mmCIF file of C-alpha atoms in Angstrom:
data_model
loop_
_atom_site.group_PDB
_atom_site.id
_atom_site.type_symbol
_atom_site.label_atom_id
_atom_site.label_comp_id
_atom_site.label_asym_id
_atom_site.label_seq_id
_atom_site.Cartn_x
_atom_site.Cartn_y
_atom_site.Cartn_z
ATOM 1 C CA MET A 899 4.926 -9.121 -18.387
ATOM 2 C CA PHE A 900 8.039 -10.470 -16.668
ATOM 3 C CA ALA A 901 10.277 -8.199 -18.765
ATOM 4 C CA ILE A 902 8.331 -5.122 -17.614
ATOM 5 C CA TYR A 903 8.392 -6.403 -14.033
ATOM 6 C CA LYS A 904 12.179 -6.817 -14.110
ATOM 7 C CA ARG A 905 12.652 -3.399 -15.696
ATOM 8 C CA GLU A 906 10.506 -1.679 -13.071
ATOM 9 C CA LEU A 907 12.107 -3.576 -10.214
ATOM 10 C CA ARG A 908 15.572 -2.652 -11.479
ATOM 11 C CA SER A 909 14.561 0.991 -11.815
ATOM 12 C CA TYR A 910 14.089 1.259 -8.035
ATOM 13 C CA PHE A 911 17.766 0.503 -7.507
ATOM 14 C CA VAL A 912 19.332 2.522 -10.316
ATOM 15 C CA SER A 913 17.744 5.653 -8.826
ATOM 16 C CA PRO A 914 17.586 6.866 -5.204
ATOM 17 C CA ILE A 915 13.859 6.128 -4.805
ATOM 18 C CA GLY A 916 14.199 2.489 -3.783
ATOM 19 C CA TYR A 917 16.972 3.199 -1.303
ATOM 20 C CA ILE A 918 15.115 6.185 0.166
ATOM 21 C CA PHE A 919 11.983 4.096 0.650
ATOM 22 C CA ILE A 920 13.840 1.194 2.272
ATOM 23 C CA ALA A 921 15.834 3.476 4.570
ATOM 24 C CA ALA A 922 12.806 5.552 5.561
ATOM 25 C CA PHE A 923 10.577 2.533 6.157
ATOM 26 C CA LEU A 924 13.112 0.583 8.214
ATOM 27 C CA CYS A 925 14.060 3.650 10.251
ATOM 28 C CA VAL A 926 10.503 4.704 11.098
ATOM 29 C CA SER A 927 9.221 1.161 11.669
ATOM 30 C CA GLY A 928 12.206 0.431 13.930
ATOM 31 C CA ILE A 929 11.515 3.524 16.015
ATOM 32 C CA LEU A 930 7.802 2.698 16.277
ATOM 33 C CA PHE A 931 8.562 -0.898 17.227
ATOM 34 C CA SER A 932 10.980 0.177 19.935
ATOM 35 C CA VAL A 933 8.611 2.773 21.416
ATOM 36 C CA THR A 934 5.459 0.622 21.364
ATOM 37 C CA THR A 935 6.989 -2.662 22.546
ATOM 38 C CA ILE A 936 10.476 -2.771 24.056
ATOM 39 C CA GLN A 937 10.482 0.645 25.744
ATOM 40 C CA ALA A 938 6.813 0.462 26.749
ATOM 41 C CA GLY A 939 7.420 -2.284 29.327
ATOM 42 C CA GLN A 940 4.173 -3.639 30.766
ATOM 43 C CA ALA A 941 2.191 -1.307 28.482
ATOM 44 C CA SER A 942 3.779 -2.773 25.345
ATOM 45 C CA SER A 943 1.392 -3.441 22.480
ATOM 46 C CA VAL A 944 2.157 -5.148 19.197
ATOM 47 C CA GLY A 945 -1.252 -4.009 17.965
ATOM 48 C CA SER A 946 -0.292 -0.373 18.501
ATOM 49 C CA TYR A 947 2.848 -0.895 16.437
ATOM 50 C CA PHE A 948 0.899 -2.238 13.464
ATOM 51 C CA SER A 949 -1.785 0.465 13.764
ATOM 52 C CA LEU A 950 0.831 3.217 13.690
ATOM 53 C CA LEU A 951 2.502 1.504 10.749
ATOM 54 C CA LEU A 952 -0.664 2.185 8.723
ATOM 55 C CA MET A 953 -0.076 5.899 9.251
ATOM 56 C CA VAL A 954 3.445 5.481 7.921
ATOM 57 C CA PHE A 955 2.009 4.013 4.712
ATOM 58 C CA ILE A 956 0.390 7.364 3.928
ATOM 59 C CA ILE A 957 3.813 8.986 3.596
ATOM 60 C CA VAL A 958 6.197 6.283 2.358
ATOM 61 C CA LEU A 959 4.204 4.117 -0.070
ATOM 62 C CA PRO A 960 3.634 6.956 -2.579
ATOM 63 C CA LEU A 961 7.421 6.996 -3.013
ATOM 64 C CA LEU A 962 7.126 3.607 -4.707
ATOM 65 C CA THR A 963 4.181 4.381 -6.960
ATOM 66 C CA MET A 964 4.539 8.033 -7.962
ATOM 67 C CA LYS A 965 6.777 7.293 -10.957
ATOM 68 C CA LEU A 966 5.224 4.080 -12.263
ATOM 69 C CA PHE A 967 3.110 5.619 -15.033
ATOM 70 C CA SER A 968 3.724 9.340 -14.616
ATOM 71 C CA ASP A 969 7.366 8.856 -15.601
ATOM 72 C CA GLU A 970 6.311 7.062 -18.786
ATOM 73 C CA ARG A 971 4.174 10.061 -19.769
ATOM 74 C CA ARG A 972 6.836 12.584 -18.812
ATOM 75 C CA LEU A 973 9.532 10.803 -20.833
ATOM 76 C CA ARG A 974 7.110 10.211 -23.737
ATOM 77 C CA THR A 975 7.689 6.435 -23.603
ATOM 78 C CA GLU A 976 4.051 5.652 -22.922
ATOM 79 C CA SER A 977 3.343 4.893 -26.593
ATOM 80 C CA LEU A 978 6.108 2.280 -26.574
ATOM 81 C CA LEU A 979 4.601 0.706 -23.483
ATOM 82 C CA LEU A 980 1.139 0.623 -25.038
ATOM 83 C CA SER A 981 2.483 -1.004 -28.189
ATOM 84 C CA ALA A 982 4.395 -3.698 -26.298
ATOM 85 C CA PRO A 983 3.310 -7.313 -27.054
ATOM 86 C CA VAL A 984 1.606 -7.722 -23.678
ATOM 87 C CA SER A 985 -1.942 -7.121 -22.513
ATOM 88 C CA LEU A 986 -2.777 -3.936 -20.632
ATOM 89 C CA MET A 987 -3.631 -6.007 -17.564
ATOM 90 C CA SER A 988 -0.206 -7.651 -17.684
ATOM 91 C CA MET A 989 1.457 -4.251 -18.031
ATOM 92 C CA VAL A 990 -0.401 -2.814 -15.035
ATOM 93 C CA LEU A 991 0.180 -5.941 -12.936
ATOM 94 C CA ALA A 992 3.897 -5.955 -13.787
ATOM 95 C CA LYS A 993 4.298 -2.426 -12.460
ATOM 96 C CA PHE A 994 2.116 -3.181 -9.446
ATOM 97 C CA PHE A 995 4.086 -6.312 -8.509
ATOM 98 C CA ALA A 996 7.423 -4.516 -8.922
ATOM 99 C CA ALA A 997 6.376 -1.884 -6.383
ATOM 100 C CA TYR A 998 4.788 -4.527 -4.161
ATOM 101 C CA THR A 999 7.946 -6.644 -4.186
ATOM 102 C CA VAL A 1000 10.011 -3.750 -2.841
ATOM 103 C CA PHE A 1001 7.392 -2.984 -0.187
ATOM 104 C CA ALA A 1002 6.803 -6.583 0.914
ATOM 105 C CA GLY A 1003 10.510 -7.403 0.984
ATOM 106 C CA THR A 1004 11.254 -4.343 3.111
ATOM 107 C CA PHE A 1005 8.362 -4.982 5.492
ATOM 108 C CA LEU A 1006 9.197 -8.660 5.958
ATOM 109 C CA PHE A 1007 12.816 -7.719 6.639
ATOM 110 C CA SER A 1008 11.610 -5.275 9.316
ATOM 111 C CA CYS A 1009 9.751 -8.191 10.952
ATOM 112 C CA LEU A 1010 13.127 -9.421 12.198
ATOM 113 C CA ASP A 1011 12.507 -6.896 14.983
ATOM 114 C CA PHE A 1012 10.119 -9.409 16.521
ATOM 115 C CA ILE A 1013 13.067 -11.612 17.428
ATOM 116 C CA ALA A 1014 13.642 -9.169 20.292
ATOM 117 C CA LEU A 1015 10.176 -9.927 21.662
ATOM 118 C CA TYR A 1016 10.810 -13.671 21.675
ATOM 119 C CA THR A 1017 14.114 -13.217 23.494
ATOM 120 C CA HIS A 1018 12.389 -11.213 26.246
ATOM 121 C CA GLY A 1019 9.112 -13.106 26.537
ATOM 122 C CA GLU A 1020 6.486 -15.163 24.730
ATOM 123 C CA PRO A 1021 4.394 -12.920 22.474
ATOM 124 C CA ASN A 1022 1.216 -14.176 20.825
ATOM 125 C CA THR A 1023 2.463 -15.621 17.528
ATOM 126 C CA ALA A 1024 -1.067 -15.885 16.080
ATOM 127 C CA VAL A 1025 -1.687 -12.170 16.678
ATOM 128 C CA ILE A 1026 1.624 -11.213 15.072
ATOM 129 C CA LEU A 1027 1.027 -13.473 12.069
ATOM 130 C CA GLY A 1028 -2.508 -12.134 11.558
ATOM 131 C CA ASN A 1029 -1.263 -8.560 11.668
ATOM 132 C CA VAL A 1030 1.575 -9.314 9.259
ATOM 133 C CA ILE A 1031 -0.849 -10.805 6.729
ATOM 134 C CA ALA A 1032 -3.204 -7.845 7.128
ATOM 135 C CA ILE A 1033 -0.362 -5.328 6.691
ATOM 136 C CA LEU A 1034 0.754 -7.062 3.497
ATOM 137 C CA LEU A 1035 -2.783 -6.852 2.112
ATOM 138 C CA VAL A 1036 -3.275 -3.223 3.179
ATOM 139 C CA GLY A 1037 0.037 -2.440 1.509
ATOM 140 C CA ALA A 1038 -1.218 -4.066 -1.693
ATOM 141 C CA ALA A 1039 -4.379 -1.932 -1.598
ATOM 142 C CA CYS A 1040 -2.381 1.260 -1.013
ATOM 143 C CA ILE A 1041 0.022 0.445 -3.846
ATOM 144 C CA ALA A 1042 -2.935 -0.228 -6.166
ATOM 145 C CA ILE A 1043 -4.249 3.223 -5.274
ATOM 146 C CA GLY A 1044 -0.838 4.687 -6.092
ATOM 147 C CA VAL A 1045 -0.741 2.872 -9.441
ATOM 148 C CA PHE A 1046 -4.135 4.356 -10.311
ATOM 149 C CA VAL A 1047 -3.157 7.923 -9.375
ATOM 150 C CA SER A 1048 0.154 7.646 -11.219
ATOM 151 C CA SER A 1049 -1.750 6.771 -14.402
ATOM 152 C CA LEU A 1050 -3.625 10.092 -14.241
ATOM 153 C CA THR A 1051 -0.708 12.533 -14.383
ATOM 154 C CA GLU A 1052 2.804 12.988 -15.699
ATOM 155 C CA ASN A 1053 3.879 14.920 -12.611
ATOM 156 C CA GLN A 1054 5.428 12.671 -9.957
ATOM 157 C CA LEU A 1055 4.826 15.178 -7.156
ATOM 158 C CA ILE A 1056 1.126 15.430 -7.993
ATOM 159 C CA ALA A 1057 0.946 11.621 -8.169
ATOM 160 C CA ALA A 1058 2.569 11.330 -4.730
ATOM 161 C CA ILE A 1059 0.343 13.961 -3.106
ATOM 162 C CA GLY A 1060 -2.789 12.550 -4.707
ATOM 163 C CA THR A 1061 -1.923 9.057 -3.469
ATOM 164 C CA MET A 1062 -1.265 10.370 0.044
ATOM 165 C CA LEU A 1063 -4.646 12.115 0.142
ATOM 166 C CA ILE A 1064 -6.602 9.081 -1.057
ATOM 167 C CA ILE A 1065 -4.825 6.675 1.303
ATOM 168 C CA ALA A 1066 -5.318 9.149 4.167
ATOM 169 C CA PHE A 1067 -9.030 9.310 3.345
ATOM 170 C CA PHE A 1068 -9.400 5.519 3.443
ATOM 171 C CA VAL A 1069 -7.400 5.303 6.678
ATOM 172 C CA PHE A 1070 -9.047 8.196 8.549
ATOM 173 C CA THR A 1071 -12.698 7.742 7.552
ATOM 174 C CA THR A 1072 -13.300 6.298 11.026
ATOM 175 C CA VAL A 1073 -12.150 9.609 12.527
ATOM 176 C CA LEU A 1074 -14.316 11.584 10.097
ATOM 177 C CA ASN A 1075 -17.355 9.668 11.320
ATOM 178 C CA THR A 1076 -17.237 11.497 14.643
ATOM 179 C CA TYR A 1077 -18.125 14.717 12.798
ATOM 180 C CA ILE A 1078 -20.920 13.300 10.622
ATOM 181 C CA ASP A 1079 -24.554 13.273 11.732
ATOM 182 C CA SER A 1080 -25.958 11.198 8.883
ATOM 183 C CA TYR A 1081 -26.283 7.527 9.855
ATOM 184 C CA ALA A 1082 -26.225 6.416 6.209
ATOM 185 C CA LEU A 1083 -23.008 8.330 5.502
ATOM 186 C CA ARG A 1084 -21.395 6.989 8.666
ATOM 187 C CA ALA A 1085 -22.293 3.448 7.587
ATOM 188 C CA VAL A 1086 -20.639 4.028 4.205
ATOM 189 C CA PHE A 1087 -17.509 5.469 5.797
ATOM 190 C CA ASN A 1088 -17.314 2.574 8.240
ATOM 191 C CA TRP A 1089 -17.600 0.122 5.356
ATOM 192 C CA ILE A 1090 -14.762 1.660 3.329
ATOM 193 C CA SER A 1091 -12.470 2.385 6.283
ATOM 194 C CA ILE A 1092 -9.111 0.634 6.010
ATOM 195 C CA PHE A 1093 -8.261 1.359 9.638
ATOM 196 C CA GLY A 1094 -11.694 0.394 10.965
ATOM 197 C CA ARG A 1095 -11.347 -3.061 9.429
ATOM 198 C CA PHE A 1096 -7.736 -3.405 10.540
ATOM 199 C CA VAL A 1097 -8.481 -2.839 14.239
ATOM 200 C CA ASN A 1098 -9.822 -6.386 14.621
ATOM 201 C CA PHE A 1099 -6.380 -7.778 13.764
ATOM 202 C CA THR A 1100 -4.730 -5.690 16.492
ATOM 203 C CA TYR A 1101 -6.996 -7.450 19.023
ATOM 204 C CA GLY A 1102 -6.111 -10.882 17.702
ATOM 205 C CA TYR A 1103 -9.210 -11.474 15.549
ATOM 206 C CA PHE A 1104 -8.527 -12.760 12.031
ATOM 207 C CA ASP A 1105 -11.197 -10.937 10.022
ATOM 208 C CA PHE A 1106 -11.813 -12.737 6.713
ATOM 209 C CA SER A 1107 -14.238 -10.045 5.533
ATOM 210 C CA ALA A 1108 -11.472 -7.471 5.959
ATOM 211 C CA ILE A 1109 -9.088 -9.664 3.959
ATOM 212 C CA LEU A 1110 -11.661 -9.859 1.166
ATOM 213 C CA TYR A 1111 -12.148 -6.095 1.323
ATOM 214 C CA TYR A 1112 -8.417 -5.351 0.935
ATOM 215 C CA ILE A 1113 -8.143 -7.753 -1.999
ATOM 216 C CA SER A 1114 -11.246 -6.234 -3.613
ATOM 217 C CA LEU A 1115 -9.930 -2.696 -3.117
ATOM 218 C CA SER A 1116 -6.683 -3.649 -4.842
ATOM 219 C CA PHE A 1117 -8.574 -5.252 -7.723
ATOM 220 C CA VAL A 1118 -10.874 -2.252 -8.225
ATOM 221 C CA PHE A 1119 -8.055 0.304 -8.500
ATOM 222 C CA LEU A 1120 -5.981 -1.916 -10.775
ATOM 223 C CA PHE A 1121 -9.011 -2.630 -12.963
ATOM 224 C CA VAL A 1122 -9.812 1.086 -13.280
ATOM 225 C CA THR A 1123 -6.178 1.727 -14.242
ATOM 226 C CA VAL A 1124 -6.459 -0.856 -17.020
ATOM 227 C CA ARG A 1125 -9.653 0.815 -18.226
ATOM 228 C CA ILE A 1126 -7.896 4.185 -18.306
ATOM 229 C CA TYR A 1127 -5.190 2.764 -20.548
ATOM 230 C CA GLU A 1128 -7.687 0.978 -22.746
ATOM 231 C CA LYS A 1129 -9.325 4.320 -23.408
ATOM 232 C CA ARG A 1130 -5.950 6.004 -23.916
ATOM 233 C CA ARG A 1131 -4.766 3.330 -26.333
ATOM 234 C CA TRP A 1132 -7.699 3.916 -28.687
ATOM 235 C CA SER A 1133 -7.956 7.685 -28.287
#
């Protein structure tokens, strides 16, 4: 597992993808942070910064996941991966953690922006910490979605677009609810909404049920990916 993890992690930095992701994420998050906090003056809101960051995930996180499995199929190295002396779960987790390491490292580095808030005032540390934890878990769920989609196709562009659409659906289900008359369907959409559960963190409430939901969402997509490869191994 560790050998696959190291190989995948290295692959982000021997191609432009890792650098593009890091540059894009730091640039956009820096702009959002500046606009929502420093430049906003009395109307500054750390919660708004983190909420907008979820929208950024829709575009940038697929950059990390689009090649994970699709590239193996395109290069016809999938059979070598399936015959490696590791379990399918270890293989999937190795690729997941490689992508997650790049994401988490980049996001945590961007958190240095908060130093500016402490030099100009006394922000609520508990609120910031809660949001940081939630963002890390939402990122894990989104990357798990990307891993799943990447396992379905050998085309990186299709994998990226498919991941964007699924993440966008989970993020914007709260918005879709305004156009739905069915109470039962609205209840389902509220339950699966990533953004709806995240809002509590922006107000300073540490929602343990939301934490469990993000972990469960990650597990479900990774488990389904393993099942896909179990079927493919014996087909």
